[in-house]
CSV table of C-alpha atoms in Angstrom, one decimal:
chain,number,residue,atom,x,y,z
A,1,UNK,CA,-1.3,-3.1,-19.1
A,2,UNK,CA,0.4,-5.1,-16.4
A,3,UNK,CA,3.0,-3.5,-14.1
A,4,UNK,CA,6.6,-4.5,-14.6
A,5,UNK,CA,8.8,-5.7,-11.8
A,6,UNK,CA,12.5,-6.7,-11.9
A,7,UNK,CA,13.7,-9.2,-9.3
A,8,UNK,CA,17.4,-9.4,-8.8
A,9,UNK,CA,18.5,-12.7,-7.5
A,10,UNK,CA,15.3,-14.2,-9.0
A,11,UNK,CA,17.0,-17.6,-9.4
A,12,UNK,CA,17.7,-17.7,-5.7
A,13,UNK,CA,15.5,-19.2,-3.0
A,14,UNK,CA,13.2,-16.3,-1.9
A,15,UNK,CA,13.7,-14.5,-5.3
A,16,UNK,CA,12.2,-17.5,-7.2
A,17,UNK,CA,9.2,-17.8,-5.0
A,18,UNK,CA,8.7,-14.1,-5.3
A,19,UNK,CA,9.0,-14.3,-9.1
A,20,UNK,CA,6.4,-17.1,-9.3
A,21,UNK,CA,4.0,-15.3,-7.0
A,22,UNK,CA,4.3,-12.0,-8.9
A,23,UNK,CA,3.6,-13.7,-12.3
A,24,UNK,CA,0.6,-15.4,-10.7
A,25,UNK,CA,-0.6,-11.9,-9.5
A,26,UNK,CA,-0.4,-10.6,-13.1
A,27,UNK,CA,2.9,-8.7,-13.0
A,28,UNK,CA,5.2,-8.6,-16.0
A,29,UNK,CA,8.4,-10.0,-14.4
A,30,UNK,CA,12.0,-9.9,-15.3
A,31,UNK,CA,14.7,-11.7,-13.4
A,32,UNK,CA,18.3,-10.6,-13.1
A,33,UNK,CA,20.6,-13.4,-12.0
A,34,UNK,CA,24.1,-14.6,-13.1
A,35,UNK,CA,23.1,-18.1,-11.9
A,36,UNK,CA,26.2,-18.7,-9.9
A,37,UNK,CA,24.1,-19.5,-6.9
A,38,UNK,CA,20.7,-19.1,-8.5
A,39,UNK,CA,19.0,-21.6,-10.7
A,40,UNK,CA,16.4,-20.9,-13.4
A,41,UNK,CA,14.9,-24.3,-12.6
A,42,UNK,CA,13.4,-22.7,-9.5
A,43,UNK,CA,11.0,-20.7,-11.6
A,44,UNK,CA,10.6,-23.1,-14.5
A,45,UNK,CA,6.9,-23.3,-14.0
A,46,UNK,CA,6.6,-19.7,-15.1
A,47,UNK,CA,9.7,-19.4,-17.3
A,48,UNK,CA,7.6,-18.6,-20.4
A,49,UNK,CA,6.3,-15.5,-18.6
A,50,UNK,CA,9.6,-14.3,-17.3
A,51,UNK,CA,12.2,-12.2,-19.1
A,52,UNK,CA,15.6,-13.4,-17.9
A,53,UNK,CA,18.7,-11.2,-17.9
A,54,UNK,CA,21.7,-13.4,-17.1
A,55,UNK,CA,24.1,-10.7,-15.9
A,56,UNK,CA,26.0,-9.8,-12.8
A,57,UNK,CA,24.3,-7.5,-10.3
A,58,UNK,CA,27.5,-5.5,-10.1
A,59,UNK,CA,27.2,-4.6,-13.8
A,60,UNK,CA,25.4,-1.2,-13.8
A,61,UNK,CA,25.2,-0.9,-17.6
A,62,UNK,CA,23.6,-4.4,-17.9
A,63,UNK,CA,21.2,-3.5,-15.1
A,64,UNK,CA,20.1,-0.3,-16.8
A,65,UNK,CA,18.9,-2.4,-19.8
A,66,UNK,CA,17.1,-4.9,-17.6
A,67,UNK,CA,15.4,-2.1,-15.5
A,68,UNK,CA,14.1,-0.1,-18.4
A,69,UNK,CA,10.3,0.3,-18.1
A,70,UNK,CA,10.1,-1.2,-14.6
A,71,UNK,CA,7.7,0.1,-12.0
A,72,UNK,CA,9.7,-1.5,-9.2
A,73,UNK,CA,13.0,-3.3,-8.6
A,74,UNK,CA,13.0,-5.9,-5.9
A,75,UNK,CA,16.7,-6.3,-5.0
A,76,UNK,CA,17.3,-9.7,-3.5
A,77,UNK,CA,20.6,-10.7,-5.1
A,78,UNK,CA,23.2,-11.7,-2.5
A,79,UNK,CA,25.7,-14.4,-1.5
A,80,UNK,CA,23.9,-15.9,1.4
A,81,UNK,CA,24.4,-19.0,3.5
A,82,UNK,CA,26.2,-18.8,6.9
A,83,UNK,CA,29.1,-21.1,5.7
A,84,UNK,CA,29.8,-18.6,2.9
A,85,UNK,CA,30.1,-15.7,5.4
A,86,UNK,CA,33.1,-17.5,6.9
A,87,UNK,CA,34.6,-19.0,3.8
A,88,UNK,CA,33.9,-16.4,1.0
A,89,UNK,CA,33.8,-13.0,2.8
A,90,UNK,CA,35.3,-11.0,0.0
A,91,UNK,CA,32.7,-12.2,-2.5
A,92,UNK,CA,29.9,-11.7,0.1
A,93,UNK,CA,31.0,-8.1,0.6
A,94,UNK,CA,31.6,-7.3,-3.0
A,95,UNK,CA,28.3,-8.6,-4.2
A,96,UNK,CA,26.5,-7.0,-1.3
A,97,UNK,CA,27.9,-3.5,-1.5
A,98,UNK,CA,28.9,-3.1,-5.1
A,99,UNK,CA,25.6,-4.7,-6.1
A,100,UNK,CA,23.6,-2.3,-3.9
A,101,UNK,CA,25.4,0.7,-5.6
A,102,UNK,CA,24.9,-0.7,-9.1
A,103,UNK,CA,21.2,-1.5,-8.5
A,104,UNK,CA,20.5,1.9,-7.0
A,105,UNK,CA,22.3,3.9,-9.7
A,106,UNK,CA,20.9,1.8,-12.5
A,107,UNK,CA,17.3,2.1,-11.2
A,108,UNK,CA,17.8,5.9,-11.0
A,109,UNK,CA,19.2,6.0,-14.5
A,110,UNK,CA,16.3,4.0,-15.8
A,111,UNK,CA,13.7,6.2,-14.0
A,112,UNK,CA,12.4,3.3,-11.9
A,113,UNK,CA,10.0,4.9,-9.3
A,114,UNK,CA,10.1,2.2,-6.6
A,115,UNK,CA,13.0,0.3,-5.0
A,116,UNK,CA,12.7,-2.6,-2.5
A,117,UNK,CA,15.8,-3.9,-0.8
A,118,UNK,CA,16.2,-7.2,1.1
A,119,UNK,CA,18.3,-6.8,4.2
A,120,UNK,CA,18.8,-9.3,7.0
A,121,UNK,CA,18.4,-10.0,10.7
A,122,UNK,CA,22.2,-10.2,10.7
A,123,UNK,CA,22.4,-6.4,10.9
A,124,UNK,CA,21.7,-6.7,14.6
A,125,UNK,CA,24.0,-9.6,15.4
A,126,UNK,CA,23.2,-10.0,19.0
A,127,UNK,CA,20.1,-7.9,19.6
A,128,UNK,CA,19.6,-6.5,23.1
A,129,UNK,CA,15.8,-6.6,22.8
A,130,UNK,CA,13.8,-9.8,22.1
A,131,UNK,CA,11.4,-9.8,20.2
A,132,UNK,CA,13.5,-7.2,18.3
A,133,UNK,CA,11.8,-4.1,16.8
A,134,UNK,CA,13.1,-2.4,13.6
A,135,UNK,CA,14.3,0.6,15.6
A,136,UNK,CA,17.2,-0.9,17.7
A,137,UNK,CA,20.8,0.1,16.7
A,138,UNK,CA,22.6,-1.9,14.0
A,139,UNK,CA,25.7,-3.7,15.1
A,140,UNK,CA,29.1,-4.7,13.7
A,141,UNK,CA,30.8,-6.3,16.8
A,142,UNK,CA,34.1,-7.3,15.2
A,143,UNK,CA,35.4,-6.3,11.8
A,144,UNK,CA,38.1,-9.0,12.1
A,145,UNK,CA,35.5,-11.8,12.1
A,146,UNK,CA,34.5,-12.8,8.5
A,147,UNK,CA,31.1,-13.8,9.8
A,148,UNK,CA,30.1,-10.1,9.7
A,149,UNK,CA,30.8,-9.8,6.0
A,150,UNK,CA,27.2,-10.4,5.3
A,151,UNK,CA,25.6,-8.3,8.0
A,152,UNK,CA,28.1,-5.5,7.5
A,153,UNK,CA,27.5,-5.4,3.8
A,154,UNK,CA,23.7,-5.2,4.4
A,155,UNK,CA,24.1,-2.3,6.8
A,156,UNK,CA,26.0,-0.4,4.1
A,157,UNK,CA,23.3,-1.5,1.6
A,158,UNK,CA,20.6,0.0,3.8
A,159,UNK,CA,22.5,3.3,3.9
A,160,UNK,CA,22.8,3.3,0.1
A,161,UNK,CA,19.2,2.6,-0.5
A,162,UNK,CA,17.8,5.1,1.9
A,163,UNK,CA,20.2,7.9,1.2
A,164,UNK,CA,20.0,7.6,-2.5
A,165,UNK,CA,16.3,7.3,-2.1
A,166,UNK,CA,15.8,10.6,-0.4
A,167,UNK,CA,15.4,12.4,-3.7
A,168,UNK,CA,15.5,9.9,-6.6
A,169,UNK,CA,12.6,7.5,-5.9
A,170,UNK,CA,8.9,7.6,-5.1
A,171,UNK,CA,9.2,4.7,-2.7
A,172,UNK,CA,12.2,3.0,-1.1
A,173,UNK,CA,11.6,0.2,1.3
A,174,UNK,CA,13.8,-2.3,3.3
A,175,UNK,CA,12.6,-5.6,4.5
A,176,UNK,CA,14.6,-7.7,7.0
A,177,UNK,CA,13.7,-11.4,6.7
A,178,UNK,CA,14.3,-13.6,9.7
A,179,UNK,CA,15.2,-17.2,9.1
A,180,UNK,CA,13.1,-17.9,6.0
A,181,UNK,CA,12.9,-21.6,5.1
A,182,UNK,CA,11.2,-23.9,2.6
A,183,UNK,CA,11.7,-26.4,-0.2
A,184,UNK,CA,14.7,-25.8,-2.4
A,185,UNK,CA,16.4,-23.2,-0.2
A,186,UNK,CA,19.9,-24.4,-0.9
A,187,UNK,CA,22.2,-26.5,1.2
A,188,UNK,CA,24.1,-24.2,3.6
A,189,UNK,CA,21.3,-23.3,6.0
A,190,UNK,CA,20.3,-24.9,9.2
A,191,UNK,CA,17.1,-26.6,8.0
A,192,UNK,CA,18.6,-28.5,5.0
A,193,UNK,CA,21.7,-29.3,6.9
A,194,UNK,CA,19.6,-30.8,9.8
A,195,UNK,CA,17.3,-32.6,7.3
A,196,UNK,CA,20.2,-34.2,5.4
A,197,UNK,CA,21.9,-35.2,8.6
A,198,UNK,CA,18.7,-36.7,10.0
A,199,UNK,CA,18.1,-38.6,6.8
A,200,UNK,CA,21.6,-40.0,6.9
A,201,UNK,CA,21.2,-40.9,10.6
A,202,UNK,CA,18.0,-42.9,9.8
A,203,UNK,CA,19.7,-44.7,6.9
A,204,UNK,CA,22.6,-45.6,9.3
A,205,UNK,CA,20.3,-46.6,12.1
A,206,UNK,CA,22.3,-44.3,14.4
A,207,UNK,CA,20.5,-41.3,15.9
A,208,UNK,CA,23.7,-39.6,16.9
A,209,UNK,CA,23.2,-36.0,15.9
A,210,UNK,CA,26.0,-33.4,16.5
A,211,UNK,CA,25.0,-29.7,16.5
A,212,UNK,CA,26.9,-26.4,16.9
A,213,UNK,CA,26.3,-25.0,20.4
A,214,UNK,CA,24.4,-26.6,23.2
A,215,UNK,CA,21.0,-26.4,21.5
A,216,UNK,CA,19.6,-23.8,23.7
A,217,UNK,CA,20.2,-21.1,21.1
A,218,UNK,CA,16.9,-19.8,19.6
A,219,UNK,CA,15.5,-18.7,16.3
A,220,UNK,CA,12.1,-18.1,14.8
A,221,UNK,CA,11.5,-19.5,11.4
A,222,UNK,CA,9.1,-18.3,8.7
A,223,UNK,CA,7.9,-20.4,5.8
A,224,UNK,CA,8.8,-18.9,2.4
A,225,UNK,CA,5.3,-18.4,1.1
A,226,UNK,CA,4.5,-16.2,4.1
A,227,UNK,CA,7.7,-14.2,3.5
A,228,UNK,CA,6.7,-13.5,-0.1
A,229,UNK,CA,3.2,-12.5,1.0
A,230,UNK,CA,4.9,-10.2,3.5
A,231,UNK,CA,7.1,-8.6,0.8
A,232,UNK,CA,4.1,-7.8,-1.4
A,233,UNK,CA,2.0,-6.6,1.4
A,234,UNK,CA,4.8,-4.2,2.5
A,235,UNK,CA,5.2,-3.0,-1.1
A,236,UNK,CA,1.5,-2.3,-1.6
A,237,UNK,CA,0.6,-0.9,1.8
A,238,UNK,CA,3.9,0.2,3.4
A,239,UNK,CA,5.4,3.6,3.4
A,240,UNK,CA,8.4,5.4,1.7
A,241,UNK,CA,11.8,5.0,3.4
A,242,UNK,CA,10.5,2.5,5.9
A,243,UNK,CA,11.9,-0.7,7.3
A,244,UNK,CA,9.8,-3.8,8.0
A,245,UNK,CA,10.6,-7.1,9.8
A,246,UNK,CA,9.2,-10.1,8.0
A,247,UNK,CA,9.4,-13.2,10.2
A,248,UNK,CA,7.6,-15.2,12.9
A,249,UNK,CA,7.4,-14.4,16.6
A,250,UNK,CA,7.4,-18.1,17.6
A,251,UNK,CA,10.8,-18.5,19.1
A,252,UNK,CA,12.1,-22.1,19.5
A,253,UNK,CA,15.5,-23.6,20.4
A,254,UNK,CA,17.8,-25.2,17.9
A,255,UNK,CA,17.5,-28.5,19.9
A,256,UNK,CA,13.7,-28.4,19.5
A,257,UNK,CA,14.1,-27.7,15.7
A,258,UNK,CA,16.3,-30.7,15.4
A,259,UNK,CA,13.8,-32.8,17.3
A,260,UNK,CA,10.9,-31.8,15.1
A,261,UNK,CA,12.9,-32.6,12.0
A,262,UNK,CA,13.9,-36.0,13.4
A,263,UNK,CA,10.2,-36.7,14.2
A,264,UNK,CA,9.2,-35.9,10.6
A,265,UNK,CA,12.1,-38.0,9.2
A,266,UNK,CA,11.2,-40.8,11.6
A,267,UNK,CA,14.2,-41.1,13.9
A,268,UNK,CA,14.7,-40.3,17.5
A,269,UNK,CA,17.8,-38.1,17.5
A,270,UNK,CA,20.5,-38.3,20.2
A,271,UNK,CA,21.5,-34.6,20.0
A,272,UNK,CA,25.2,-34.0,20.9
A,273,UNK,CA,26.3,-30.4,21.7
A,274,UNK,CA,29.4,-28.9,20.1
A,275,UNK,CA,31.3,-25.7,19.8
A,276,UNK,CA,29.4,-22.6,18.7
A,277,UNK,CA,31.2,-20.7,15.9
A,278,UNK,CA,32.6,-17.4,17.0
A,279,UNK,CA,30.1,-14.6,16.3
A,280,UNK,CA,27.1,-16.8,16.5
A,281,UNK,CA,23.9,-15.3,17.9
A,282,UNK,CA,22.3,-17.0,20.9
A,283,UNK,CA,18.8,-15.6,20.4
A,284,UNK,CA,16.9,-14.1,17.4
A,285,UNK,CA,13.2,-13.3,17.2
A,286,UNK,CA,11.6,-10.4,15.4
A,287,UNK,CA,8.9,-8.1,16.6
A,288,UNK,CA,6.5,-8.0,13.6
A,289,UNK,CA,4.0,-5.5,15.0
A,290,UNK,CA,4.7,-3.1,12.1
A,291,UNK,CA,3.8,-5.8,9.5
A,292,UNK,CA,0.7,-6.8,11.4
A,293,UNK,CA,-0.3,-3.2,11.2
A,294,UNK,CA,-0.4,-3.6,7.4
A,295,UNK,CA,-2.8,-6.6,7.8
A,296,UNK,CA,-0.1,-9.3,7.4
A,297,UNK,CA,0.4,-12.3,9.6
A,298,UNK,CA,2.0,-15.8,9.0
A,299,UNK,CA,-0.3,-18.5,7.8
A,300,UNK,CA,1.9,-21.6,7.6
A,301,UNK,CA,2.8,-23.3,10.9
A,302,UNK,CA,6.4,-24.4,11.6
A,303,UNK,CA,5.5,-28.0,11.5
A,304,UNK,CA,3.6,-27.7,8.2
A,305,UNK,CA,6.5,-25.9,6.7
A,306,UNK,CA,9.0,-28.4,7.9
A,307,UNK,CA,6.8,-31.3,6.6
A,308,UNK,CA,6.9,-29.7,3.1
A,309,UNK,CA,10.6,-28.9,3.4
A,310,UNK,CA,11.6,-32.4,4.6
A,311,UNK,CA,9.6,-33.9,1.7
A,312,UNK,CA,11.5,-31.9,-0.9
A,313,UNK,CA,14.9,-32.7,0.5
A,314,UNK,CA,14.1,-36.4,0.9
A,315,UNK,CA,13.2,-36.4,-2.8
A,316,UNK,CA,16.2,-34.3,-3.9
A,317,UNK,CA,18.8,-35.5,-1.5
A,318,UNK,CA,21.1,-36.7,-4.3
A,319,UNK,CA,20.9,-33.4,-6.1
A,320,UNK,CA,23.3,-31.4,-4.0
A,321,UNK,CA,25.5,-29.5,-6.4
A,322,UNK,CA,29.3,-29.4,-6.5
A,323,UNK,CA,29.2,-25.6,-6.4
A,324,UNK,CA,30.6,-24.7,-3.0
A,325,UNK,CA,28.6,-21.5,-2.8
A,326,UNK,CA,25.3,-23.3,-2.7
């Protein structure tokens, strides 16, 4: 008899890739998603093998029905996308914190033994240590800045998961993904925004390419398949009440990222610096020693991942939805 997993946010970017992988691995999978930001199209290839609960992650009664008989709940539902942090902070906070409470209480009521929560690198904001280990203090620099609605909500979510998990679960784990990217990741993240801008620049024959900041800001990007592999490796081999970074240790500048995307698109970009939004982080790169200790390491290079991602957005560039949360 196959094990049963429930993926909240399974119509989202990482959630859909996780759903497809778990079906392929022989799990019985259910998805909880209200499809406001998610899209069942993302897991259409395995739709016949997925039980879909179209409900809100804040609805505990509905979650209890969805969670019945599950061996693990993978809680990925959230309102992500940096633009949304600034423009929809109330919704970001409500889905983040009330969703965490509803999921944790519903899983307990349904006697689910294992709980996995997705957190974020945003819990550090501006980390003092690079590469950043899981052990540094979490940071909320300014409660007046809506940017921190997401990171602040995730800090609270971690507290909920671990403190409720002291007595009520066999295994509770947190993973903090660091800049995961890939095909069909939405439209409000740096890669799709750069790709769409580069495609438009090529069409116009004008390589002028404005960016936020001066381009020396750094990130490290992990392809989505490697992220999913990391989540499942953590779940199978990791410990109870543990936190794991899932990301790449290859740190690059935003200017270099734009240049690589331009090269793939086929245009030489004239990168023009601009203002950096208040609250933006200048450097971010995780220490993934803990995950490597479980036998995991990234397999897809940045360039290979970008090639696949550019190809998808080139093909689907006219599919950008009117939904401003996407």
